CSV table of C-alpha atoms and ligand atoms in Angstrom, one decimal:
chain,number,residue,atom,x,y,z
A,66,MET,CA,91.4,52.5,-109.9
A,67,SER,CA,92.9,53.0,-106.4
A,68,LYS,CA,96.1,51.3,-105.6
A,69,SER,CA,95.6,48.6,-103.0
A,70,VAL,CA,97.0,49.6,-99.7
A,71,GLN,CA,98.7,47.0,-97.5
A,72,LYS,CA,96.5,46.1,-94.5
A,73,LEU,CA,98.2,46.7,-91.1
A,74,ARG,CA,98.2,43.9,-88.6
A,75,GLY,CA,98.3,43.9,-84.8
A,76,LEU,CA,101.3,42.4,-83.0
A,77,THR,CA,101.8,38.7,-82.6
A,78,GLY,CA,100.6,37.6,-79.1
A,79,MET,CA,98.6,40.8,-78.5
A,80,LYS,CA,94.9,40.1,-78.8
A,81,ASP,CA,92.2,42.5,-79.7
A,82,ILE,CA,89.1,42.3,-77.5
A,83,LEU,CA,86.2,43.0,-79.8
A,84,PRO,CA,82.8,44.4,-78.8
A,85,GLY,CA,81.3,40.9,-78.7
A,86,GLU,CA,83.7,39.7,-76.0
A,87,SER,CA,84.2,42.8,-74.0
A,88,ALA,CA,81.0,42.4,-72.1
A,89,GLN,CA,82.5,39.3,-70.5
A,90,TRP,CA,85.6,41.2,-69.5
A,91,GLU,CA,83.5,44.0,-68.0
A,92,GLN,CA,81.4,41.6,-66.1
A,93,LEU,CA,84.4,39.9,-64.7
A,94,GLU,CA,86.0,43.2,-63.7
A,95,HIS,CA,82.8,44.3,-62.0
A,96,THR,CA,82.6,41.0,-60.0
A,97,VAL,CA,86.3,41.3,-59.1
A,98,ARG,CA,86.0,45.0,-57.9
A,99,THR,CA,83.0,44.1,-55.7
A,100,TRP,CA,84.8,41.1,-54.3
A,101,LEU,CA,88.0,43.2,-53.6
A,102,ALA,CA,85.9,45.9,-51.9
A,103,SER,CA,84.4,43.3,-49.6
A,104,TYR,CA,87.9,42.8,-48.1
A,105,GLY,CA,88.7,46.5,-48.0
A,106,TYR,CA,91.1,46.6,-51.0
A,107,ARG,CA,91.3,49.9,-52.8
A,108,ASN,CA,92.4,50.6,-56.4
A,109,MET,CA,95.8,52.0,-57.1
A,110,ARG,CA,97.1,52.8,-60.6
A,111,ALA,CA,100.7,53.2,-61.6
A,112,PRO,CA,102.0,53.9,-65.1
A,113,VAL,CA,102.6,51.1,-67.6
A,114,LEU,CA,106.1,52.5,-68.4
A,115,GLU,CA,108.8,52.5,-65.7
A,116,PHE,CA,112.6,52.8,-65.7
A,117,THR,CA,114.1,49.4,-66.7
A,118,GLN,CA,116.2,49.5,-63.6
A,119,LEU,CA,113.1,49.2,-61.4
A,120,PHE,CA,112.2,45.7,-62.8
A,121,ALA,CA,115.8,44.5,-63.0
A,122,ARG,CA,116.1,45.3,-59.2
A,123,GLY,CA,112.5,44.5,-58.2
A,124,ILE,CA,112.2,41.2,-60.0
A,125,GLY,CA,115.8,40.0,-60.0
A,126,GLU,CA,118.4,39.9,-62.7
A,127,VAL,CA,118.5,36.1,-63.0
A,128,THR,CA,114.8,35.5,-63.7
A,129,ASP,CA,112.8,34.5,-66.8
A,130,ILE,CA,111.2,37.8,-66.9
A,131,VAL,CA,114.3,40.0,-66.7
A,132,GLU,CA,116.6,37.7,-68.7
A,133,LYS,CA,114.3,37.2,-71.7
A,134,GLU,CA,110.8,38.5,-71.5
A,135,MET,CA,110.8,42.3,-71.0
A,136,TYR,CA,109.8,44.8,-73.6
A,137,SER,CA,112.6,47.3,-73.0
A,138,PHE,CA,113.8,50.1,-75.2
A,139,THR,CA,115.7,53.3,-75.2
A,140,ASP,CA,113.5,56.4,-75.5
A,141,SER,CA,114.9,58.0,-78.6
A,142,LEU,CA,113.9,61.5,-77.5
A,143,ASN,CA,116.0,61.5,-74.3
A,144,GLY,CA,117.9,58.3,-74.0
A,145,ASP,CA,116.0,56.9,-71.0
A,146,LYS,CA,116.0,53.2,-70.6
A,147,LEU,CA,112.4,52.1,-70.2
A,148,THR,CA,110.4,48.9,-69.8
A,149,MET,CA,106.7,48.1,-70.3
A,150,ARG,CA,105.6,46.6,-67.0
A,151,PRO,CA,105.9,42.8,-67.0
A,152,GLU,CA,104.1,42.6,-63.7
A,153,PHE,CA,102.5,45.1,-61.2
A,154,THR,CA,104.3,44.6,-57.9
A,155,ALA,CA,107.5,46.5,-58.6
A,156,GLY,CA,105.6,49.6,-60.0
A,157,LEU,CA,103.1,49.7,-57.1
A,158,VAL,CA,105.9,49.3,-54.5
A,159,ARG,CA,107.9,52.1,-56.3
A,160,SER,CA,104.8,54.3,-56.1
A,161,ALA,CA,104.1,53.5,-52.5
A,162,ILE,CA,107.6,54.4,-51.5
A,163,GLU,CA,107.7,57.6,-53.6
A,164,HIS,CA,104.4,58.8,-52.1
A,165,ASN,CA,105.2,57.7,-48.5
A,166,LEU,CA,102.1,55.6,-48.5
A,167,LEU,CA,103.3,53.3,-45.7
A,168,TYR,CA,104.5,55.9,-43.2
A,169,ASP,CA,101.7,55.6,-40.8
A,170,ARG,CA,99.8,52.5,-41.7
A,171,PRO,CA,99.7,49.5,-44.0
A,172,HIS,CA,97.5,49.5,-47.1
A,173,ARG,CA,95.5,46.9,-49.0
A,174,VAL,CA,95.6,47.8,-52.7
A,175,TYR,CA,94.9,46.4,-56.1
A,176,SER,CA,95.4,47.1,-59.8
A,177,ILE,CA,93.8,45.6,-62.9
A,178,GLY,CA,95.3,46.0,-66.4
A,179,PRO,CA,97.7,44.9,-69.1
A,180,VAL,CA,101.2,43.6,-68.6
A,181,PHE,CA,103.8,42.7,-71.3
A,182,ARG,CA,106.1,39.8,-71.7
A,183,HIS,CA,107.9,38.7,-74.8
A,184,GLU,CA,107.1,35.0,-74.7
A,185,ARG,CA,106.1,32.4,-77.3
A,186,PRO,CA,102.4,32.9,-77.8
A,187,GLN,CA,100.1,29.9,-77.2
A,188,ARG,CA,96.9,29.2,-75.4
A,189,GLY,CA,97.1,31.0,-72.0
A,190,ARG,CA,100.3,32.7,-72.9
A,191,TYR,CA,100.3,36.1,-74.7
A,192,ARG,CA,102.6,39.0,-75.0
A,193,GLN,CA,100.1,41.5,-73.8
A,194,PHE,CA,97.9,39.9,-71.1
A,195,HIS,CA,95.9,41.2,-68.2
A,196,GLN,CA,96.3,40.7,-64.5
A,197,ILE,CA,94.3,41.3,-61.4
A,198,ASP,CA,97.0,42.2,-59.0
A,199,VAL,CA,96.4,42.4,-55.2
A,200,GLU,CA,99.0,43.7,-52.7
A,201,ALA,CA,98.9,43.9,-48.9
A,202,LEU,CA,101.6,46.4,-48.2
A,203,GLY,CA,103.0,46.7,-44.7
A,204,PHE,CA,101.5,43.5,-43.3
A,205,ALA,CA,103.8,40.9,-41.6
A,206,GLY,CA,101.2,38.0,-41.7
A,207,PRO,CA,100.6,35.1,-41.4
A,208,ASP,CA,97.0,36.3,-40.9
A,209,VAL,CA,97.1,38.4,-44.0
A,210,ASP,CA,98.8,35.6,-46.1
A,211,ALA,CA,95.8,33.4,-45.1
A,212,GLU,CA,93.3,36.1,-45.8
A,213,LEU,CA,94.6,36.5,-49.3
A,214,ILE,CA,94.2,32.8,-50.0
A,215,ILE,CA,90.8,32.7,-48.4
A,216,MET,CA,89.6,35.6,-50.5
A,217,LEU,CA,90.8,33.8,-53.6
A,218,ALA,CA,88.8,30.7,-52.6
A,219,ARG,CA,85.8,33.0,-52.3
A,220,LEU,CA,86.4,34.4,-55.8
A,221,TRP,CA,86.4,30.9,-57.3
A,222,ARG,CA,83.1,30.2,-55.5
A,223,ILE,CA,81.6,33.4,-56.8
A,224,LEU,CA,82.6,32.5,-60.3
A,225,GLY,CA,81.4,28.9,-59.9
A,226,LEU,CA,84.8,27.3,-60.3
A,227,ASN,CA,85.2,24.2,-58.2
A,228,ASP,CA,88.3,22.6,-59.7
A,229,VAL,CA,91.1,25.1,-59.0
A,230,ARG,CA,93.4,23.6,-56.4
A,231,LEU,CA,95.9,25.3,-54.0
A,232,GLU,CA,99.6,24.5,-53.8
A,233,ILE,CA,101.7,26.2,-51.1
A,234,ASN,CA,105.2,26.3,-50.0
A,235,SER,CA,107.5,28.3,-47.8
A,236,LEU,CA,110.7,29.9,-49.1
A,237,GLY,CA,111.9,30.6,-45.6
A,238,GLN,CA,114.3,33.5,-44.8
A,239,PRO,CA,117.6,34.5,-46.4
A,240,ALA,CA,119.7,32.5,-43.9
A,241,GLU,CA,117.8,29.3,-44.4
A,242,ARG,CA,118.0,29.8,-48.2
A,243,ALA,CA,121.8,30.2,-47.9
A,244,ALA,CA,122.1,26.9,-46.1
A,245,HIS,CA,119.9,25.2,-48.6
A,246,ARG,CA,121.7,26.8,-51.5
A,247,GLU,CA,125.0,25.2,-50.6
A,248,ALA,CA,123.4,21.7,-50.5
A,249,LEU,CA,121.6,22.4,-53.7
A,250,ILE,CA,124.6,23.5,-55.6
A,251,ALA,CA,126.5,20.4,-54.5
A,252,TYR,CA,123.6,18.3,-55.7
A,253,LEU,CA,123.4,20.1,-59.0
A,254,GLU,CA,127.1,19.6,-59.6
A,255,GLN,CA,126.5,15.9,-59.2
A,256,HIS,CA,123.9,16.0,-61.9
A,257,LYS,CA,125.6,18.5,-64.2
A,258,ASP,CA,125.3,16.1,-67.2
A,259,ILE,CA,121.5,16.4,-67.3
A,260,LEU,CA,121.3,20.1,-66.7
A,261,ASP,CA,120.2,22.1,-69.7
A,262,GLU,CA,122.1,25.2,-70.9
A,263,GLU,CA,119.9,27.5,-68.9
A,264,ALA,CA,120.2,25.4,-65.7
A,265,GLN,CA,124.0,25.3,-66.1
A,266,ARG,CA,124.1,29.1,-66.4
A,267,ARG,CA,121.9,29.5,-63.3
A,268,MET,CA,123.2,26.9,-61.0
A,269,TYR,CA,125.6,29.3,-59.3
A,270,SER,CA,123.8,32.6,-59.8
A,271,ASN,CA,120.3,31.4,-58.8
A,272,PRO,CA,120.2,27.6,-58.1
A,273,LEU,CA,116.8,27.7,-56.6
A,274,ARG,CA,115.4,28.8,-60.0
A,275,VAL,CA,116.8,25.6,-61.6
A,276,LEU,CA,114.1,23.7,-59.6
A,277,ASP,CA,111.5,25.8,-61.4
A,278,THR,CA,112.4,24.2,-64.7
A,279,LYS,CA,109.7,23.1,-67.2
A,280,ASN,CA,112.2,20.8,-69.0
A,281,PRO,CA,110.7,17.3,-68.9
A,282,ALA,CA,114.2,15.7,-68.9
A,283,MET,CA,115.1,17.5,-65.6
A,284,GLN,CA,111.9,16.7,-63.6
A,285,ASP,CA,113.2,13.7,-61.8
A,286,MET,CA,116.4,15.4,-60.9
A,287,ALA,CA,114.4,18.4,-59.6
A,288,ASN,CA,112.1,16.3,-57.6
A,289,GLN,CA,115.0,14.5,-55.8
A,290,ALA,CA,116.9,17.7,-55.1
A,291,PRO,CA,117.4,18.9,-51.5
A,292,LYS,CA,114.2,20.7,-50.4
A,293,LEU,CA,114.3,24.2,-49.0
A,294,PHE,CA,111.4,23.3,-46.9
A,295,ASP,CA,113.6,20.8,-45.0
A,296,TYR,CA,115.9,23.7,-44.1
A,297,LEU,CA,113.3,25.9,-42.4
A,298,GLU,CA,113.8,26.7,-38.8
A,299,ALA,CA,111.3,27.3,-36.0
A,300,ASP,CA,110.1,30.8,-36.9
A,301,SER,CA,109.5,30.0,-40.6
A,302,LEU,CA,107.8,26.8,-39.7
A,303,ALA,CA,105.6,28.6,-37.2
A,304,HIS,CA,104.6,31.1,-39.9
A,305,TYR,CA,103.8,28.3,-42.3
A,306,HIS,CA,101.7,26.4,-39.8
A,307,ALA,CA,99.9,29.6,-38.8
A,308,VAL,CA,98.8,30.1,-42.4
A,309,CYS,CA,97.8,26.4,-42.7
A,310,ALA,CA,95.7,26.6,-39.5
A,311,ARG,CA,93.7,29.5,-40.9
A,312,LEU,CA,93.2,27.7,-44.2
A,313,ASP,CA,92.0,24.7,-42.2
A,314,ASP,CA,89.6,27.0,-40.3
A,315,ALA,CA,88.2,28.1,-43.6
A,316,GLY,CA,87.9,24.6,-44.9
A,317,ILE,CA,90.4,25.2,-47.7
A,318,ALA,CA,92.3,22.2,-49.0
A,319,TYR,CA,96.0,22.6,-50.0
A,320,THR,CA,99.0,20.6,-50.9
A,321,LEU,CA,102.6,21.4,-49.9
A,322,ASN,CA,104.6,21.7,-53.1
A,323,PRO,CA,108.2,21.9,-51.9
A,324,ARG,CA,109.5,22.6,-55.4
A,325,MET,CA,107.5,25.8,-55.9
A,326,VAL,CA,109.8,28.7,-56.3
A,327,ARG,CA,107.7,31.4,-58.1
A,328,GLY,CA,109.0,34.0,-60.5
A,329,LEU,CA,110.5,36.8,-58.5
A,330,ASP,CA,113.7,36.8,-56.5
A,331,TYR,CA,112.4,38.6,-53.4
A,332,TYR,CA,109.8,36.1,-52.2
A,333,ASN,CA,110.2,34.7,-48.7
A,334,LEU,CA,108.0,32.6,-46.4
A,335,THR,CA,104.6,31.9,-47.9
A,336,VAL,CA,104.3,31.3,-51.7
A,337,PHE,CA,101.3,29.8,-53.4
A,338,GLU,CA,99.7,29.0,-56.7
A,339,TRP,CA,96.2,28.0,-57.8
A,340,VAL,CA,96.2,25.5,-60.5
A,341,THR,CA,93.7,23.7,-62.7
A,342,ASP,CA,93.8,20.8,-65.2
A,343,ARG,CA,91.3,22.5,-67.5
A,344,LEU,CA,93.7,24.8,-69.3
A,345,GLY,CA,96.2,22.5,-70.8
A,346,ALA,CA,99.8,23.3,-70.2
A,347,GLN,CA,99.2,26.8,-68.9
A,348,GLY,CA,97.3,25.7,-65.8
A,349,THR,CA,98.3,28.3,-63.2
A,350,VAL,CA,95.5,30.8,-62.8
A,351,CYS,CA,97.0,32.7,-59.9
A,352,GLY,CA,100.4,33.0,-58.2
A,353,GLY,CA,101.4,34.9,-55.1
A,354,GLY,CA,103.6,35.2,-52.1
A,355,ARG,CA,105.3,37.2,-49.4
A,356,TYR,CA,108.1,39.6,-50.3
A,357,ASP,CA,109.3,41.2,-47.1
A,358,GLY,CA,112.6,42.3,-48.6
A,359,LEU,CA,111.4,44.1,-51.7
A,360,ILE,CA,110.4,47.5,-50.3
A,361,GLU,CA,113.9,47.9,-48.8
A,362,VAL,CA,115.6,46.7,-52.1
A,363,LEU,CA,113.7,49.5,-53.9
A,364,GLY,CA,114.8,52.1,-51.5
A,365,GLY,CA,111.9,52.3,-49.0
A,366,LYS,CA,111.9,51.9,-45.2
A,367,PRO,CA,111.9,48.2,-44.6
A,368,ALA,CA,108.3,46.9,-44.5
A,369,PRO,CA,106.8,43.4,-45.0
A,370,ALA,CA,104.3,42.8,-47.8
A,371,VAL,CA,102.4,40.0,-49.5
A,372,GLY,CA,100.4,39.8,-52.7
A,373,PHE,CA,99.2,37.8,-55.7
A,374,ALA,CA,98.4,38.1,-59.4
A,375,ILE,CA,95.6,36.4,-61.3
A,376,GLY,CA,95.9,35.9,-65.1
A,377,MET,CA,92.7,37.3,-66.5
A,378,GLU,CA,92.8,35.5,-69.9
A,379,ARG,CA,93.2,32.1,-68.1
A,380,LEU,CA,90.5,33.0,-65.7
A,381,LEU,CA,88.1,34.0,-68.5
A,382,ASP,CA,89.0,30.8,-70.4
A,383,LEU,CA,88.0,28.8,-67.3
A,384,VAL,CA,84.8,30.7,-66.5
A,385,SER,CA,83.5,30.6,-70.1
A,386,GLN,CA,84.2,26.9,-70.8
A,387,GLY,CA,80.9,25.1,-71.3
A,388,GLN,CA,79.1,28.3,-71.0
A,389,GLN,CA,77.2,29.9,-73.8
A,390,GLN,CA,78.5,33.3,-74.6
A,391,LEU,CA,75.7,35.6,-73.6
A,392,ALA,CA,74.9,38.2,-76.2
A,393,VAL,CA,74.6,41.5,-74.5
A,394,PRO,CA,72.1,43.8,-76.2
A,395,GLU,CA,73.5,47.0,-77.7
A,396,CYS,CA,70.5,49.0,-76.5
A,397,GLN,CA,67.0,48.6,-75.1
A,398,VAL,CA,65.3,50.7,-77.7
A,399,TYR,CA,66.1,51.1,-81.4
A,400,MET,CA,64.6,54.1,-83.2
A,401,ILE,CA,63.5,53.8,-86.8
A,402,HIS,CA,62.5,56.8,-88.9
A,403,GLN,CA,61.6,57.9,-92.4
A,404,GLY,CA,62.4,61.4,-93.6
A,405,ASP,CA,64.3,64.3,-92.3
A,406,GLN,CA,61.6,65.6,-89.9
A,407,ALA,CA,61.1,62.1,-88.4
A,408,GLN,CA,64.9,61.7,-87.9
A,409,ARG,CA,65.0,65.0,-86.0
A,410,GLN,CA,62.0,64.0,-83.9
A,411,ALA,CA,63.7,60.7,-83.2
A,412,MET,CA,66.8,62.4,-82.0
A,413,SER,CA,64.9,64.6,-79.5
A,414,LEU,CA,62.7,61.7,-78.3
A,415,ALA,CA,65.8,59.6,-77.8
A,416,GLU,CA,67.3,62.3,-75.5
A,417,LYS,CA,64.1,62.2,-73.4
A,418,LEU,CA,64.3,58.4,-73.2
A,419,ARG,CA,67.9,58.7,-72.0
A,420,ASP,CA,66.8,61.2,-69.4
A,421,GLN,CA,64.7,58.4,-68.0
A,422,GLY,CA,67.6,56.0,-68.0
A,423,VAL,CA,66.6,54.1,-71.1
A,424,ASN,CA,69.5,53.0,-73.5
A,425,VAL,CA,68.7,54.1,-77.1
A,426,ILE,CA,70.2,53.8,-80.5
A,427,VAL,CA,68.8,56.1,-83.2
A,428,HIS,CA,69.3,54.6,-86.6
A,429,ALA,CA,72.0,56.6,-88.3
A,430,GLY,CA,71.6,57.9,-91.9
A,431,SER,CA,68.5,57.2,-94.0
A,432,SER,CA,67.6,53.8,-95.3
A,433,GLY,CA,64.4,51.8,-96.0
A,434,PHE,CA,62.2,50.5,-93.2
A,435,LYS,CA,63.2,46.9,-94.0
A,436,SER,CA,66.9,47.4,-93.5
A,437,GLN,CA,66.3,49.5,-90.4
A,438,PHE,CA,64.3,46.7,-88.9
A,439,LYS,CA,67.1,44.3,-89.6
A,440,ARG,CA,69.5,46.5,-87.7
A,441,ALA,CA,67.0,46.8,-84.9
A,442,ASP,CA,66.8,43.0,-84.6
A,443,ALA,CA,70.6,42.7,-84.7
A,444,SER,CA,71.0,45.2,-82.0
A,445,GLY,CA,69.3,42.9,-79.5
A,446,ALA,CA,66.9,45.8,-78.5
A,447,MET,CA,63.6,44.8,-76.9
A,448,VAL,CA,61.7,47.5,-78.7
A,449,ALA,CA,61.7,49.3,-82.0
A,450,VAL,CA,60.2,52.8,-81.9
A,451,ILE,CA,59.0,53.8,-85.4
A,452,LEU,CA,58.5,57.3,-86.6
A,453,GLY,CA,57.1,57.6,-90.1
A,454,GLU,CA,54.9,60.2,-91.8
A,455,SER,CA,51.6,59.2,-90.1
A,456,GLU,CA,53.3,59.0,-86.7
A,457,LEU,CA,54.5,62.6,-87.2
A,458,GLU,CA,51.1,63.7,-88.2
A,459,GLN,CA,49.5,62.2,-85.1
A,460,GLN,CA,52.4,63.0,-82.8
A,461,GLN,CA,52.4,59.4,-81.8
A,462,ALA,CA,55.2,56.8,-82.0
A,463,SER,CA,54.6,53.2,-83.0
A,464,VAL,CA,56.1,50.8,-80.6
A,465,LYS,CA,56.9,47.3,-81.9
A,466,TRP,CA,58.2,44.5,-79.5
A,467,LEU,CA,61.1,42.6,-81.0
A,468,ARG,CA,61.9,39.7,-78.9
A,469,ALA,CA,60.9,36.1,-80.0
A,470,ASP,CA,58.5,35.7,-77.0
A,471,ASP,CA,56.8,39.0,-77.9
A,472,ALA,CA,56.0,37.9,-81.4
A,473,GLU,CA,52.3,38.0,-80.9
A,474,ARG,CA,52.3,41.2,-79.0
A,475,PRO,CA,50.5,43.9,-81.0
A,476,GLN,CA,52.1,47.1,-82.1
A,477,GLU,CA,51.1,50.1,-79.9
A,478,SER,CA,50.7,53.8,-80.5
A,479,ILE,CA,52.0,56.1,-77.8
A,480,ALA,CA,51.9,59.9,-77.7
A,481,PHE,CA,55.3,61.5,-78.0
A,482,ASP,CA,55.0,63.1,-74.6
A,483,GLN,CA,54.1,59.8,-73.0
A,484,LEU,CA,56.8,57.7,-74.7
A,485,ALA,CA,59.6,58.1,-72.1
A,486,THR,CA,57.4,57.3,-69.1
A,487,TYR,CA,55.7,54.4,-70.9
A,488,LEU,CA,59.0,52.7,-72.0
A,489,GLN,CA,60.9,53.4,-68.8
A,490,SER,CA,58.6,51.0,-66.9
A,491,LYS,CA,58.6,48.3,-69.6
A,492,VAL,CA,62.2,47.8,-71.0
B,1922,ATP,P1,104.1,30.8,-66.0
B,1922,ATP,O1,104.8,29.8,-65.1
B,1922,ATP,O2,102.9,30.2,-66.6
B,1922,ATP,O3,105.0,31.4,-66.9
B,1922,ATP,P2,104.5,33.0,-64.2
B,1922,ATP,O4,105.1,32.4,-62.9
B,1922,ATP,O5,105.4,33.6,-65.2
B,1922,ATP,O6,103.6,31.9,-65.0
B,1922,ATP,P3,103.3,35.1,-62.8
B,1922,ATP,O7,104.4,36.1,-63.0
B,1922,ATP,O8,103.1,34.5,-61.4
B,1922,ATP,O9,103.3,34.0,-63.8
B,1922,ATP,O10,102.0,35.8,-63.2
B,1922,ATP,C1,100.7,35.6,-62.5
B,1922,ATP,C2,99.7,35.0,-63.5
B,1922,ATP,O11,99.6,35.7,-64.7
B,1922,ATP,C3,100.0,33.6,-63.9
B,1922,ATP,O12,99.6,32.7,-62.8
B,1922,ATP,C4,99.2,33.4,-65.1
B,1922,ATP,O13,97.8,33.1,-64.8
B,1922,ATP,C5,99.3,34.7,-65.7
B,1922,ATP,N1,100.3,34.8,-66.8
B,1922,ATP,C6,101.7,34.7,-66.7
B,1922,ATP,N2,102.2,34.9,-67.9
B,1922,ATP,C7,101.2,34.9,-68.8
B,1922,ATP,C8,101.2,35.1,-70.2
B,1922,ATP,N3,102.3,35.2,-71.0
B,1922,ATP,N4,100.0,35.2,-70.9
B,1922,ATP,C9,98.8,35.1,-70.1
B,1922,ATP,N5,98.8,34.9,-68.8
B,1922,ATP,C10,100.0,34.9,-68.1
B,1923,MG,MG1,106.4,33.0,-66.9
């Protein structure tokens, strides 16, 4: 008797996407790539692993991500301090700088893939999740800020979502933030007794971030706090209104949320989030904003930029609610055979079918007709092609139609050399 071996498990908060679900992911990715191309965005791919320092600098030391969510480790082979990307922007900007991408013109780019954050797993919150990340590098806006928001509204339309609403804010410029910061710290000092431990720790290092709290006991305090928006001067207000004017032109509704801070330290001017009530507590589907200071902070020649990231798990959750999961067939034709000769014949015929663009599964191994038919049904194929002794003798394949609405359709015999042409026009 073999000793039982302990089953290995995947990591908590890191989901497997099985063949039954992957079609939905691929379909969404296809829709998204087509949508991005319609605005001139091109794919860019940076590695998942970067030096930890990139994210510490590019996101900000006093942020949720850098303080407590990063998968960081020391490479035991050479001592490098590395981090699995918790978001795309820093890596894409690092890459753009390293390859002088912005030296003669701005670029519209995007990436799709996994990101990693050590958070408490729950619906809409995983430790490996996926983002669609879009960055307009080298654009000063406000036209491009508005374009990004308008293109998101189009994506929601394409996906049939009509209950994702837009919140926007402006974080102004460093001088305006400094003025507001003083007033905010004074206010927080007055309310020190209700600040939680994290807020007390951040009130001097990053007071704005205190307003981003999810602690219910601090909501009133945060709502009454001095608003950065009230400290904006003419240029920042003009930028904000220029974005709003273009949203009005496009018929896109928005609300100003003066408390919105967003996760990264280097945001300025426009920030925005798309939110829904249909996902429970994790209702933010997409967040973005302008980060004119980041490229310089990461060692590049100063250049403005703006971007956003969509959470794919949350988006798929929204899209699939109330929708029946469509079962995607594994193939169009399933080939059934009996005997060694027939199996070999099936393999060569299948190659001919594939030459004509038909998707084929040849039953693997040898088993009875009955169990092969069961597999054919389960595959979702439209047609079973049967090769038995008599078929081999007559050099003709039997074609049986499998779908429910073909139940009455008679079985047909098609000569081997006609089969590919015949099926190509019918499946
Ligand atoms: P939250 O406030 O929910 O923590 P965030 O501000 O940390 O969000 P961003 O850094 O802006 O999120 O990431 C962009 C998008 O990625 C979010 O709007 C959300 O849709 C998605 N997202 C963020 N964290 C997770 C996660 N742990 N699991 C799944 N999706 C996530
Ligand atoms: Mg977060």
